[in-house]
Short mmCIF file of C-alpha atoms in Angstrom, two decimals:
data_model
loop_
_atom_site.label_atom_id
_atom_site.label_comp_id
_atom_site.label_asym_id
_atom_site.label_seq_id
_atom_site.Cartn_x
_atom_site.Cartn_y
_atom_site.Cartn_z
CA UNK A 11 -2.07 -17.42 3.53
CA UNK A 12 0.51 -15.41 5.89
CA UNK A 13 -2.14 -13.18 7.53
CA UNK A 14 0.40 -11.34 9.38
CA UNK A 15 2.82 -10.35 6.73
CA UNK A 16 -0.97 -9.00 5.26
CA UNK A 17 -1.45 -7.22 8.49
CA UNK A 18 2.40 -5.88 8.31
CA UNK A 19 1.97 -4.79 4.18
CA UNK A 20 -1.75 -3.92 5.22
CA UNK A 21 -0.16 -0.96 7.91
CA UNK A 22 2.67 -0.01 5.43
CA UNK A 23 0.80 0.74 2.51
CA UNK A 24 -2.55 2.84 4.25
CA UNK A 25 0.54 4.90 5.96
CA UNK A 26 2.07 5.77 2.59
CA UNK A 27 -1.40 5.98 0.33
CA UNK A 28 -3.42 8.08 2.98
CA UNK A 29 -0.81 10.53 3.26
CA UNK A 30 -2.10 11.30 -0.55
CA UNK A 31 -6.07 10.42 0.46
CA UNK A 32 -5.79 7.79 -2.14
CA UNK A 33 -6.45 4.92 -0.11
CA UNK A 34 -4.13 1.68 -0.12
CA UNK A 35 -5.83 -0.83 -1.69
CA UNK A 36 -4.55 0.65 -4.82
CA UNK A 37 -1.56 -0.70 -3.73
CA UNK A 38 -3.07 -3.88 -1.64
CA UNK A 39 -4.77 -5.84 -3.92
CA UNK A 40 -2.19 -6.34 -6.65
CA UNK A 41 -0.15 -7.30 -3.67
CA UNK A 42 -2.62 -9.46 -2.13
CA UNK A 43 -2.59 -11.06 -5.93
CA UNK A 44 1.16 -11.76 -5.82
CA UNK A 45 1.16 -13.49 -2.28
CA UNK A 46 -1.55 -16.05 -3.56
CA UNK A 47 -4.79 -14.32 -2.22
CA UNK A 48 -7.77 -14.69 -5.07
CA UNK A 49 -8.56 -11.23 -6.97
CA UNK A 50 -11.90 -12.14 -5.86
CA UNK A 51 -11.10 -12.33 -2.36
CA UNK A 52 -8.30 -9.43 -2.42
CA UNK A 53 -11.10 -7.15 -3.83
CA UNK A 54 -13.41 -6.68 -1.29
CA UNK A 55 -10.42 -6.96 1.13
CA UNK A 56 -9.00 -3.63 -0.11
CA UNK A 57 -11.92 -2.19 -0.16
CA UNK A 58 -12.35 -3.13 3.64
CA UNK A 59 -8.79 -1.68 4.32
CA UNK A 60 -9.62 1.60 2.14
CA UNK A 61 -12.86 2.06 4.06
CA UNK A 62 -11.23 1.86 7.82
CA UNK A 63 -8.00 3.81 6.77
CA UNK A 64 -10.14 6.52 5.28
CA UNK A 65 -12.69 6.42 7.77
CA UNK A 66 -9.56 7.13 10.05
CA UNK A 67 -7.77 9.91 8.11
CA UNK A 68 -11.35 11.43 7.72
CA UNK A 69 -12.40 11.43 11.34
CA UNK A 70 -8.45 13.48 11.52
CA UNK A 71 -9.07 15.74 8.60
CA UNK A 72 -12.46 17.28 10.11
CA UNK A 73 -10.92 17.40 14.17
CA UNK A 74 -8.12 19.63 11.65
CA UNK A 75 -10.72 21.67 9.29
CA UNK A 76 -9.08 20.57 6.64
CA UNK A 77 -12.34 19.17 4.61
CA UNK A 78 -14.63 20.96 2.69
CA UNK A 79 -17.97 19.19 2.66
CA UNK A 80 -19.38 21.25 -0.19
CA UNK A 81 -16.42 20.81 -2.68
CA UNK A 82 -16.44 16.96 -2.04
CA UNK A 83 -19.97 16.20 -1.91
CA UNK A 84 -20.69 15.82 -6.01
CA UNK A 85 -17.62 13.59 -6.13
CA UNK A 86 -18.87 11.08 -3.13
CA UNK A 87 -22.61 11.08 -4.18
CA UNK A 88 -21.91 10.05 -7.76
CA UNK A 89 -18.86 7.44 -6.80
CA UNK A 90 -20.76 6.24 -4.07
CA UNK A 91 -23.55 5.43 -6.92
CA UNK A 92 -21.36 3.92 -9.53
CA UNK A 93 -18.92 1.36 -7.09
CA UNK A 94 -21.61 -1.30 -6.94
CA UNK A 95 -22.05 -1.29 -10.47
CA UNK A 96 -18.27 -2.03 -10.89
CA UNK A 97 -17.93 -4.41 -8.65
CA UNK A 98 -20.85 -6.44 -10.14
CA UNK A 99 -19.07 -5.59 -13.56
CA UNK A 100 -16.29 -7.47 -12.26
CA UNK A 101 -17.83 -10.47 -12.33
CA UNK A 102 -18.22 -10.85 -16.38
CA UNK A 103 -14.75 -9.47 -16.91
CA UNK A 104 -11.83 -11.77 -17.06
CA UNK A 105 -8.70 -11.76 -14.41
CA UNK A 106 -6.03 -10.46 -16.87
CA UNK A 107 -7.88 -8.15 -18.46
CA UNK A 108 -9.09 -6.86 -14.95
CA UNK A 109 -4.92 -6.58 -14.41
CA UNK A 110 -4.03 -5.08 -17.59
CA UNK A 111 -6.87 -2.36 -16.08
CA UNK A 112 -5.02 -2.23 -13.37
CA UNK A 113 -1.65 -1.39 -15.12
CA UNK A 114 -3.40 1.45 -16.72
CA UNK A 115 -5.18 2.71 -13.72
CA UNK A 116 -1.31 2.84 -11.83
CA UNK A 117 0.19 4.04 -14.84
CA UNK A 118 -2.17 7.32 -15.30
CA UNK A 119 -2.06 8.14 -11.45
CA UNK A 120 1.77 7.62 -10.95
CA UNK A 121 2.34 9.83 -14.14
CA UNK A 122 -0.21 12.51 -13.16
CA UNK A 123 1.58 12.38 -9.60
CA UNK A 124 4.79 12.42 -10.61
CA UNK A 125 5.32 14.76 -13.73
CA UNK A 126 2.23 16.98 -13.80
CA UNK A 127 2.54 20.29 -12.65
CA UNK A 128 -0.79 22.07 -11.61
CA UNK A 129 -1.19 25.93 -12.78
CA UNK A 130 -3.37 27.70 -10.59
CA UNK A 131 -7.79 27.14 -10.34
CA UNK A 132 -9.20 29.53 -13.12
CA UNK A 133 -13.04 29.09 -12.51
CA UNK A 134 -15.36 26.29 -13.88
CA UNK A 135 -17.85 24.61 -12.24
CA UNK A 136 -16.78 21.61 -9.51
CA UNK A 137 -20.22 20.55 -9.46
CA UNK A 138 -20.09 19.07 -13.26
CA UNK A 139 -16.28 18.11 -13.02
CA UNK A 140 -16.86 16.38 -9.90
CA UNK A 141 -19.70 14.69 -10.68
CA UNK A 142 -17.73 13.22 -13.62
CA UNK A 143 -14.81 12.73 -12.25
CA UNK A 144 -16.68 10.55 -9.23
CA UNK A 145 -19.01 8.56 -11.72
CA UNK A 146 -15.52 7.47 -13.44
CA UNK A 147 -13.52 6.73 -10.19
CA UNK A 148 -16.42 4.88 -8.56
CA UNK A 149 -17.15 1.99 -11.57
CA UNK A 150 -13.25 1.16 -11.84
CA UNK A 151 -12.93 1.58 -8.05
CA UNK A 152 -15.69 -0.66 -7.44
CA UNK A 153 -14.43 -2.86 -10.26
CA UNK A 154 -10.59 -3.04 -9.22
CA UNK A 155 -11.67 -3.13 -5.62
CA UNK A 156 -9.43 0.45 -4.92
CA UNK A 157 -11.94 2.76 -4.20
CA UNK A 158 -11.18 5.29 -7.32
CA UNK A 159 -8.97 7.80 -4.80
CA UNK A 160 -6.79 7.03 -7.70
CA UNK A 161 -8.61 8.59 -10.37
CA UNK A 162 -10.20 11.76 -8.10
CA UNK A 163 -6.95 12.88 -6.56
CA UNK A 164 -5.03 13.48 -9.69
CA UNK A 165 -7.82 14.46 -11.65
CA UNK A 166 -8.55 17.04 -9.26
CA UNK A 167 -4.87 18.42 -8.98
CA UNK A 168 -4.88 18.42 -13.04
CA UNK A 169 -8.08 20.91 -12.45
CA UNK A 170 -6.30 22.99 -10.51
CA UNK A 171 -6.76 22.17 -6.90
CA UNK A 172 -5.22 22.18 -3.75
CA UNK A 173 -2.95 18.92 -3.31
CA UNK A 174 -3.92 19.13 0.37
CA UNK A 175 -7.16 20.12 -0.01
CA UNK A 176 -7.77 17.21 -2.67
CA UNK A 177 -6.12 14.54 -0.25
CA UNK A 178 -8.78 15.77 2.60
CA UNK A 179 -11.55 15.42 -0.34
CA UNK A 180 -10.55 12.28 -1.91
CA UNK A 181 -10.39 10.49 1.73
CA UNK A 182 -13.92 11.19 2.37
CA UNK A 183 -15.10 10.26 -1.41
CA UNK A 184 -12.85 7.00 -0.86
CA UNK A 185 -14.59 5.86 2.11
CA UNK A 186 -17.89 6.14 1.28
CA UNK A 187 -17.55 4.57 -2.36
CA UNK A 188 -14.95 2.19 -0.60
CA UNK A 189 -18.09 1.18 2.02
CA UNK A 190 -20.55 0.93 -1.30
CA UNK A 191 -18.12 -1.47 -2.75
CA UNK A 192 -17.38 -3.39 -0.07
CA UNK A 193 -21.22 -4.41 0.89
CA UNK A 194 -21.68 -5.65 -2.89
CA UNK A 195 -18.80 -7.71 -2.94
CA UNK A 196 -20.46 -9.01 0.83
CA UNK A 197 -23.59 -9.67 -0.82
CA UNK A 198 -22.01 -11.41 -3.56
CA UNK A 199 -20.44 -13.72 -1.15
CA UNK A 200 -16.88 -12.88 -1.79
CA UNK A 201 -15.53 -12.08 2.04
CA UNK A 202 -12.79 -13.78 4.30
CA UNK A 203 -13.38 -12.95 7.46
CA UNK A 204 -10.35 -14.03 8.86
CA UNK A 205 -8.46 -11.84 6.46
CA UNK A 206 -10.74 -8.98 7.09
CA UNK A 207 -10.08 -9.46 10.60
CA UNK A 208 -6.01 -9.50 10.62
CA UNK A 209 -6.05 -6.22 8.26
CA UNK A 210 -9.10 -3.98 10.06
CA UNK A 211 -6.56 -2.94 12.58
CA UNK A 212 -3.39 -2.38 10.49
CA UNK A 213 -5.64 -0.25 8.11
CA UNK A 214 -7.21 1.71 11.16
CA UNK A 215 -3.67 2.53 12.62
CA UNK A 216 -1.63 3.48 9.65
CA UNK A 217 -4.61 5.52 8.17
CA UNK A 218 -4.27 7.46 11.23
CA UNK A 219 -0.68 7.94 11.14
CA UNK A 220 -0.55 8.82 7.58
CA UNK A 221 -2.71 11.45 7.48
CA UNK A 222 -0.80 12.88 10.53
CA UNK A 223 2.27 12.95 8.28
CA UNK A 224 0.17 14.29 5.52
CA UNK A 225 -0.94 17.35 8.00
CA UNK A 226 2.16 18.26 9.57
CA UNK A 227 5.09 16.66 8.42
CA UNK A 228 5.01 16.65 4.52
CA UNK A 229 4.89 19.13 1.73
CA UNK A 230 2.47 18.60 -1.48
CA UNK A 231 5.17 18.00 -3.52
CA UNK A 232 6.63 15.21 -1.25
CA UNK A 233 2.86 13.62 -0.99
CA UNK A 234 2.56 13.24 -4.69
CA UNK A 235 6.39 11.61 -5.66
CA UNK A 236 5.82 9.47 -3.10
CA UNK A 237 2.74 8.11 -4.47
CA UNK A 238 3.77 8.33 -8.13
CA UNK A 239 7.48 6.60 -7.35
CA UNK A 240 4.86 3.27 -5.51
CA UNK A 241 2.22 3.34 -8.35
CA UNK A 242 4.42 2.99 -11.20
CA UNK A 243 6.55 -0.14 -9.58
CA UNK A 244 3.52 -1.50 -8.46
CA UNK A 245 2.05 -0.92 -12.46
CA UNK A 246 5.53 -2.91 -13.85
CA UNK A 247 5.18 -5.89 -11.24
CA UNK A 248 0.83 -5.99 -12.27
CA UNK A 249 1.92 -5.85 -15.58
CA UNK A 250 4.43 -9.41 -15.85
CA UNK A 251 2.30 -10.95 -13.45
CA UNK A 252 -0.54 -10.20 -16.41
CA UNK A 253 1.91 -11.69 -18.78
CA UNK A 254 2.73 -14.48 -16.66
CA UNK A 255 6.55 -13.69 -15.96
#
């Protein structure tokens, strides 16, 4: 295992994904996959990177004001809930169909990302849309290991919302079902500690930097083709690895 070409993809890809508050592991754990890491092991390691990077870009988004506890707070309880009951789901469910998830997890956020454009809120109630919306993200997050940011940020922009204000959201919804995840996969005995160790900082440090970007640097419309353009290659190569090409 090359733990520093982890580290390297580990800083990379929490740079890119927290610029959208998806979190990376979206992104890492496929990856992890194709280098030879077990989905097993490359599981709870995402969900270790997703947790520091959005701790990070969290800790950033309050010192801004950019997060609105109220709004998120339906969405984090009820994905906070649901994660461990993925992540034990994972262990009945076999590895390719776990990838073939996968594909269609990347394949419904990079198309939502990249070709959906939002018309403007028109009432409902966020209590009952997040609330579903979080007890959806947190089972597959907890079951793919990617923290469902995924699944809540363009569910949310479909809704209506804010790009920026759902990239604030989603970060704090991300780490704490991220964290929930995580400790089941611990107490299922699934952890590297060495890898965990080479990728805590990477995560930390590009978490930080992406949301900088995210703040000051980028427009909502940049945020979301990035994202979509990296889900949807990362969905092709999932998908023949799931085939075995």
């Amino acid at each position: 295992m090359n733990y520093p070409e982890l580290a390297l993809i580990a800083f990379v890809l929490s740079i890119i994904f927290s610029i959208g508050g998806v979190g990376s592991a979206i992104a890492i754990v496929p990856v992890m996959g194709w280098l030879g890491v077990p989905l097993m092991t490359a599981k709870p390691a995402g969900l270790f990177i997703n947790t520091l990077s959005m701790l990070s870009a969290t800790v950033k988004n309050i010192k801004a004001g950019k997060l609105d506890h109220r709004f998120g707070l339906p969405i984090l309880i009820v994905a906070t809930v649901m994660a461990p009951l993925g992540a034990y789901a994972g262990k009945f469910i076999p590895h390719r169909i776990v990838l073939v998830i996968f594909v269609a997890f990347l394949l419904y956020s990079g198309t939502m990302m990249l070709f959906f454009r939002p018309k403007a809120r028109k009432g409902g109630n966020h209590v009952v849309e997040g609330s579903l919306i979080g007890g959806i993200a947190g089972f597959l997050g907890g079951l793919l290991g990617v923290g469902g940011g995924g699944i809540i940020s363009p569910a949310l922009i479909l809704l209506g919302y804010e790009p920026k204000k759902v990239a604030s959201t989603t970060a704090l919804v991300v780490f704490f079902s991220s964290l929930s995840g995580f400790l089941t996969y611990w107490r299922m005995g699934a952890l590297n500690w060495e890898l965990l160790l080479w990728v805590s900082i990477p995560a930390i440090a590009g978490g930080w930097l992406g949301t900088h970007l995210m703040h000051f640097r980028m427009s909502s419309e940049q945020v979301k083709k990035v994202i979509g353009v990296i889900m949807y290659l990362i969905a092709l190569k999932t998908l023949l690895v799931a085939l075995g090409l």
